[in-house]
Amino acid sequence: MIKRQTTINRIFKLSGIGLHTGRTVTLEFLPRREFGIAFVFGGSLIPARYDMVADTRLSTQIAAEGASVATIEHLMAAFYYSGITNCLVYIDGPEVPIMDGSAWEFYHEMWRAGVYEFPEAGVYLKVLRPVEATLKDAWVRVKPLNTLDITMTIEFRPPVGKQRKRVMDVENAVSIINSRTFVLHEEIEAIRKAGLAKGGSLDNAVVIGGESIVNPHGLRYKQELVNHKILDLIGDLYTCGYRMLGKVEAHKTGHHLNNLLLREIFSDPENYAIY
């Protein structure tokens, strides 16, 4: 259990292709004394916080000082699982690279860099009252609990169907971190017409065909798709700036609803406590 603020123990770099831009992007990770995760792009400092979220179409994008960085959710989940609270990420493009579609490569490099602990606490956000965000038949809610307990339900056409999974804090961490983003085959054309997924391929996403998974090697885990939705949720929740303590239940949620939940939590100081 993380008790104090932390940062990475050494500088490291990673490069890859942006899922939506198709551009090669390099990230440089630097230790940070100040609290929180922040990106630096084009000379602008962009805190990785819920109130900096500017767009949630198919990814979480943050913006500040006239600059923006998209697709931060997998990297944020890697920070969460690595126990990193403070870090500066210098990026030379407008989107975090997709890597293999999961958070594994980010997490692995953070593990190799190691963790440095500061004396200061104040890393947890404890939910004190039930809070909910809904949109049509999708919803995400959180109730008071002394740990992070997530139950995720997804529902898509066959062969995915309805899937449900519950995880406690960093339980099943490897299978969550290593689960890839996914897309229905019939949605790809519309996504690309919208100018997105220019860097998408079978190397960085699971494609769901009419009757089966298109990727030659199939799924990494039987529940890889619901696993990835949990990964996205954890990454989005970490933009609250803290490690959340609460019982989270999510049904067909996405980046937009995840952000709405955080905005609802912070709309009233009686909803939470920091320690």
Tab-separated table of C-alpha atoms in Angstrom:
chain	number	residue	atom	x	y	z
A	1	MET	CA	0.000	0.000	0.000
A	2	ILE	CA	1.404	3.382	-1.055
A	3	LYS	CA	1.623	5.668	1.970
A	4	ARG	CA	3.667	8.625	0.738
A	5	GLN	CA	4.338	10.645	-2.385
A	6	THR	CA	6.692	8.964	-4.840
A	7	THR	CA	8.491	9.570	-8.111
A	8	ILE	CA	10.604	7.561	-10.535
A	9	ASN	CA	14.188	6.894	-9.494
A	10	ARG	CA	15.811	7.792	-12.820
A	11	ILE	CA	15.109	9.384	-16.210
A	12	PHE	CA	14.037	7.135	-19.082
A	13	LYS	CA	12.572	7.417	-22.588
A	14	LEU	CA	9.996	5.536	-24.657
A	15	SER	CA	8.924	5.964	-28.284
A	16	GLY	CA	5.997	4.652	-30.296
A	17	ILE	CA	3.163	5.421	-32.700
A	18	GLY	CA	0.121	7.470	-31.735
A	19	LEU	CA	-3.070	5.433	-32.162
A	20	HIS	CA	-5.120	8.303	-33.567
A	21	THR	CA	-2.467	10.565	-35.129
A	22	GLY	CA	-0.270	7.809	-36.576
A	23	ARG	CA	2.774	9.910	-35.653
A	24	THR	CA	5.934	8.664	-33.975
A	25	VAL	CA	6.142	10.175	-30.514
A	26	THR	CA	8.884	10.117	-27.869
A	27	LEU	CA	8.247	10.415	-24.155
A	28	GLU	CA	10.905	11.382	-21.625
A	29	PHE	CA	10.070	10.649	-17.993
A	30	LEU	CA	11.685	12.842	-15.330
A	31	PRO	CA	11.504	12.621	-11.519
A	32	ARG	CA	9.336	15.368	-10.027
A	33	ARG	CA	9.359	16.866	-6.546
A	34	GLU	CA	6.021	18.649	-6.929
A	35	PHE	CA	2.892	16.602	-6.363
A	36	GLY	CA	1.110	15.067	-9.327
A	37	ILE	CA	1.634	13.795	-12.867
A	38	ALA	CA	2.100	16.451	-15.563
A	39	PHE	CA	2.966	16.553	-19.261
A	40	VAL	CA	5.169	19.124	-20.970
A	41	PHE	CA	4.424	19.683	-24.664
A	42	GLY	CA	5.679	22.602	-26.736
A	43	GLY	CA	6.730	24.485	-23.620
A	44	SER	CA	3.301	24.151	-21.988
A	45	LEU	CA	2.752	22.364	-18.683
A	46	ILE	CA	-0.425	20.270	-18.684
A	47	PRO	CA	-1.422	18.661	-15.375
A	48	ALA	CA	-2.925	15.181	-15.840
A	49	ARG	CA	-6.065	16.144	-13.933
A	50	TYR	CA	-9.778	15.620	-14.476
A	51	ASP	CA	-10.380	19.390	-14.743
A	52	MET	CA	-7.861	19.599	-17.589
A	53	VAL	CA	-9.750	16.995	-19.672
A	54	ALA	CA	-10.826	18.646	-22.928
A	55	ASP	CA	-11.968	15.725	-25.110
A	56	THR	CA	-13.127	12.174	-24.414
A	57	ARG	CA	-13.814	10.824	-27.913
A	58	LEU	CA	-12.169	7.380	-27.980
A	59	SER	CA	-9.478	8.548	-25.540
A	60	THR	CA	-8.828	10.991	-22.703
A	61	GLN	CA	-7.257	14.265	-23.839
A	62	ILE	CA	-5.983	16.973	-21.512
A	63	ALA	CA	-5.299	20.584	-22.475
A	64	ALA	CA	-3.788	23.754	-20.976
A	65	GLU	CA	-1.904	26.850	-22.119
A	66	GLY	CA	-2.938	26.297	-25.748
A	67	ALA	CA	-1.521	22.763	-25.932
A	68	SER	CA	-3.089	19.322	-25.593
A	69	VAL	CA	-2.054	15.696	-25.127
A	70	ALA	CA	-4.401	12.831	-26.005
A	71	THR	CA	-4.685	9.133	-25.131
A	72	ILE	CA	-3.202	9.459	-21.645
A	73	GLU	CA	-5.353	6.775	-19.994
A	74	HIS	CA	-3.071	3.723	-20.414
A	75	LEU	CA	-0.046	5.663	-19.199
A	76	MET	CA	-2.000	6.985	-16.213
A	77	ALA	CA	-3.013	3.425	-15.318
A	78	ALA	CA	0.658	2.411	-15.470
A	79	PHE	CA	1.507	5.228	-13.040
A	80	TYR	CA	-1.229	3.982	-10.724
A	81	TYR	CA	-0.063	0.377	-10.774
A	82	SER	CA	3.571	1.454	-10.366
A	83	GLY	CA	2.700	3.516	-7.296
A	84	ILE	CA	4.027	6.746	-8.865
A	85	THR	CA	2.373	9.959	-7.648
A	86	ASN	CA	4.771	12.591	-9.036
A	87	CYS	CA	6.333	12.671	-12.524
A	88	LEU	CA	7.036	15.005	-15.425
A	89	VAL	CA	6.483	13.557	-18.897
A	90	TYR	CA	8.070	15.492	-21.751
A	91	ILE	CA	6.337	14.610	-25.019
A	92	ASP	CA	7.221	15.718	-28.552
A	93	GLY	CA	3.819	15.066	-30.091
A	94	PRO	CA	0.113	15.590	-29.311
A	95	GLU	CA	-0.640	12.006	-28.305
A	96	VAL	CA	0.819	9.377	-25.988
A	97	PRO	CA	1.971	6.400	-28.115
A	98	ILE	CA	-0.297	3.359	-28.091
A	99	MET	CA	2.611	0.869	-27.828
A	100	ASP	CA	1.031	-2.625	-27.961
A	101	GLY	CA	-2.443	-1.346	-26.994
A	102	SER	CA	-1.983	-2.079	-23.294
A	103	ALA	CA	-0.126	-0.381	-20.424
A	104	TRP	CA	2.523	-3.077	-20.155
A	105	GLU	CA	5.510	-1.310	-21.753
A	106	PHE	CA	4.931	1.836	-19.686
A	107	TYR	CA	4.614	-0.187	-16.496
A	108	HIS	CA	7.704	-2.295	-17.270
A	109	GLU	CA	9.913	0.764	-17.784
A	110	MET	CA	8.633	2.365	-14.583
A	111	TRP	CA	9.409	-0.847	-12.714
A	112	ARG	CA	12.928	-0.839	-14.166
A	113	ALA	CA	13.428	2.816	-13.185
A	114	GLY	CA	12.379	2.140	-9.597
A	115	VAL	CA	10.517	4.290	-7.091
A	116	TYR	CA	11.807	7.098	-4.865
A	117	GLU	CA	9.687	7.938	-1.808
A	118	PHE	CA	9.197	11.397	-0.309
A	119	PRO	CA	8.183	12.065	3.322
A	120	GLU	CA	4.904	13.784	2.394
A	121	ALA	CA	1.579	11.951	2.488
A	122	GLY	CA	-1.689	13.189	0.962
A	123	VAL	CA	-1.903	10.571	-1.801
A	124	TYR	CA	-5.385	9.134	-1.209
A	125	LEU	CA	-8.848	10.405	-2.034
A	126	LYS	CA	-11.405	8.647	0.150
A	127	VAL	CA	-14.987	8.801	-1.082
A	128	LEU	CA	-17.311	9.744	1.809
A	129	ARG	CA	-20.716	9.718	0.082
A	130	PRO	CA	-22.224	7.827	-2.885
A	131	VAL	CA	-21.666	9.610	-6.200
A	132	GLU	CA	-22.951	8.595	-9.630
A	133	ALA	CA	-22.755	9.643	-13.279
A	134	THR	CA	-25.185	8.276	-15.887
A	135	LEU	CA	-25.771	8.579	-19.633
A	136	LYS	CA	-28.684	6.644	-21.158
A	137	ASP	CA	-28.129	3.001	-20.138
A	138	ALA	CA	-24.487	3.526	-19.099
A	139	TRP	CA	-23.420	4.462	-15.593
A	140	VAL	CA	-20.537	4.563	-13.153
A	141	ARG	CA	-20.884	5.071	-9.421
A	142	VAL	CA	-18.738	4.998	-6.316
A	143	LYS	CA	-19.577	4.357	-2.671
A	144	PRO	CA	-17.448	4.683	0.500
A	145	LEU	CA	-14.963	1.860	1.103
A	146	ASN	CA	-11.467	1.690	2.616
A	147	THR	CA	-9.885	0.218	-0.531
A	148	LEU	CA	-10.404	0.420	-4.293
A	149	ASP	CA	-12.941	-2.204	-5.344
A	150	ILE	CA	-14.011	-2.164	-9.016
A	151	THR	CA	-16.789	-4.124	-10.696
A	152	MET	CA	-16.954	-3.590	-14.472
A	153	THR	CA	-19.672	-4.781	-16.843
A	154	ILE	CA	-19.412	-4.437	-20.619
A	155	GLU	CA	-21.962	-5.402	-23.254
A	156	PHE	CA	-21.301	-5.661	-26.989
A	157	ARG	CA	-22.631	-7.766	-29.835
A	158	PRO	CA	-21.411	-11.366	-30.176
A	159	PRO	CA	-18.786	-12.748	-29.985
A	160	VAL	CA	-18.134	-10.393	-27.028
A	161	GLY	CA	-21.547	-10.422	-25.367
A	162	LYS	CA	-21.887	-9.385	-21.736
A	163	GLN	CA	-18.804	-9.647	-19.530
A	164	ARG	CA	-18.382	-8.819	-15.859
A	165	LYS	CA	-15.301	-8.698	-13.649
A	166	ARG	CA	-14.447	-7.534	-10.155
A	167	VAL	CA	-10.961	-6.570	-8.977
A	168	MET	CA	-9.688	-5.304	-5.639
A	169	ASP	CA	-7.043	-2.553	-5.789
A	170	VAL	CA	-3.965	-4.031	-7.532
A	171	GLU	CA	-5.356	-7.586	-7.614
A	172	ASN	CA	-4.871	-9.324	-10.992
A	173	ALA	CA	-2.541	-6.455	-11.890
A	174	VAL	CA	-0.619	-8.235	-14.669
A	175	SER	CA	-3.724	-9.329	-16.575
A	176	ILE	CA	-5.218	-5.831	-16.353
A	177	ILE	CA	-2.020	-3.995	-17.304
A	178	ASN	CA	-1.375	-6.379	-20.212
A	179	SER	CA	-4.869	-6.240	-21.783
A	180	ARG	CA	-5.198	-4.386	-25.081
A	181	THR	CA	-7.624	-1.831	-26.433
A	182	PHE	CA	-10.281	-3.184	-28.792
A	183	VAL	CA	-12.645	-2.140	-31.563
A	184	LEU	CA	-15.555	-3.647	-33.497
A	185	HIS	CA	-14.577	-4.224	-37.134
A	186	GLU	CA	-17.632	-2.366	-38.477
A	187	GLU	CA	-16.690	0.781	-36.529
A	188	ILE	CA	-13.214	1.168	-38.026
A	189	GLU	CA	-14.276	2.960	-41.229
A	190	ALA	CA	-16.326	5.591	-39.389
A	191	ILE	CA	-13.524	6.154	-36.877
A	192	ARG	CA	-11.007	6.706	-39.662
A	193	LYS	CA	-13.385	9.012	-41.549
A	194	ALA	CA	-13.431	11.098	-38.364
A	195	GLY	CA	-9.643	11.432	-38.695
A	196	LEU	CA	-8.900	9.026	-35.845
A	197	ALA	CA	-7.105	5.649	-35.490
A	198	LYS	CA	-4.541	6.510	-38.178
A	199	GLY	CA	-1.963	4.448	-36.303
A	200	GLY	CA	-4.248	1.546	-35.427
A	201	SER	CA	-3.298	-1.996	-36.446
A	202	LEU	CA	-3.510	-5.594	-35.288
A	203	ASP	CA	-0.199	-4.916	-33.518
A	204	ASN	CA	-1.812	-2.485	-31.079
A	205	ALA	CA	-5.513	-3.321	-30.906
A	206	VAL	CA	-7.878	-6.262	-30.714
A	207	VAL	CA	-10.299	-6.231	-33.668
A	208	ILE	CA	-13.623	-7.986	-33.163
A	209	GLY	CA	-14.898	-9.481	-36.414
A	210	GLY	CA	-18.344	-10.797	-37.257
A	211	GLU	CA	-17.937	-14.121	-35.501
A	212	SER	CA	-14.452	-14.128	-33.973
A	213	ILE	CA	-11.369	-12.133	-33.046
A	214	VAL	CA	-9.496	-10.990	-36.185
A	215	ASN	CA	-6.021	-10.949	-34.575
A	216	PRO	CA	-4.067	-14.076	-35.625
A	217	HIS	CA	-3.143	-15.016	-32.051
A	218	GLY	CA	-6.546	-14.189	-30.573
A	219	LEU	CA	-6.902	-12.827	-27.057
A	220	ARG	CA	-4.227	-12.765	-24.366
A	221	TYR	CA	-6.841	-13.529	-21.700
A	222	LYS	CA	-10.373	-14.882	-21.810
A	223	GLN	CA	-11.593	-11.639	-20.240
A	224	GLU	CA	-9.118	-9.332	-22.011
A	225	LEU	CA	-11.829	-6.958	-23.216
A	226	VAL	CA	-13.428	-6.305	-19.832
A	227	ASN	CA	-9.900	-6.212	-18.367
A	228	HIS	CA	-9.040	-3.366	-20.727
A	229	LYS	CA	-12.142	-1.433	-19.737
A	230	ILE	CA	-10.959	-1.703	-16.127
A	231	LEU	CA	-7.536	-0.452	-17.228
A	232	ASP	CA	-9.145	2.559	-18.932
A	233	LEU	CA	-11.261	3.257	-15.860
A	234	ILE	CA	-8.268	3.129	-13.501
A	235	GLY	CA	-6.295	5.456	-15.785
A	236	ASP	CA	-9.184	7.913	-15.947
A	237	LEU	CA	-9.816	7.761	-12.202
A	238	TYR	CA	-6.152	8.527	-11.533
A	239	THR	CA	-6.707	11.936	-13.147
A	240	CYS	CA	-8.425	12.834	-9.877
A	241	GLY	CA	-4.810	13.335	-8.784
A	242	TYR	CA	-4.983	10.759	-6.020
A	243	ARG	CA	-5.358	7.030	-5.410
A	244	MET	CA	-9.089	6.619	-4.968
A	245	LEU	CA	-10.600	4.613	-2.123
A	246	GLY	CA	-14.140	3.496	-2.823
A	247	LYS	CA	-16.375	0.784	-4.219
A	248	VAL	CA	-16.705	1.522	-7.937
A	249	GLU	CA	-19.412	-0.097	-10.056
A	250	ALA	CA	-19.381	0.601	-13.792
A	251	HIS	CA	-21.729	-0.487	-16.575
A	252	LYS	CA	-20.878	0.298	-20.206
A	253	THR	CA	-18.863	3.281	-19.031
A	254	GLY	CA	-16.309	5.194	-21.102
A	255	HIS	CA	-13.909	8.123	-20.850
A	256	HIS	CA	-16.708	10.720	-20.851
A	257	LEU	CA	-18.656	9.143	-17.993
A	258	ASN	CA	-15.464	8.445	-16.034
A	259	ASN	CA	-14.623	12.138	-16.194
A	260	LEU	CA	-18.168	13.154	-15.262
A	261	LEU	CA	-17.900	10.991	-12.136
A	262	LEU	CA	-14.752	12.819	-11.029
A	263	ARG	CA	-16.326	16.214	-11.687
A	264	GLU	CA	-19.327	15.145	-9.623
A	265	ILE	CA	-17.098	14.000	-6.746
A	266	PHE	CA	-15.193	17.294	-6.682
A	267	SER	CA	-18.374	19.384	-7.019
A	268	ASP	CA	-18.903	19.100	-3.252
A	269	PRO	CA	-16.085	18.959	-0.654
A	270	GLU	CA	-18.370	16.822	1.526
A	271	ASN	CA	-18.006	13.987	-1.002
A	272	TYR	CA	-14.366	13.191	-0.227
A	273	ALA	CA	-11.368	13.519	2.065
A	274	ILE	CA	-7.664	13.660	1.169
A	275	TYR	CA	-4.990	11.960	3.297
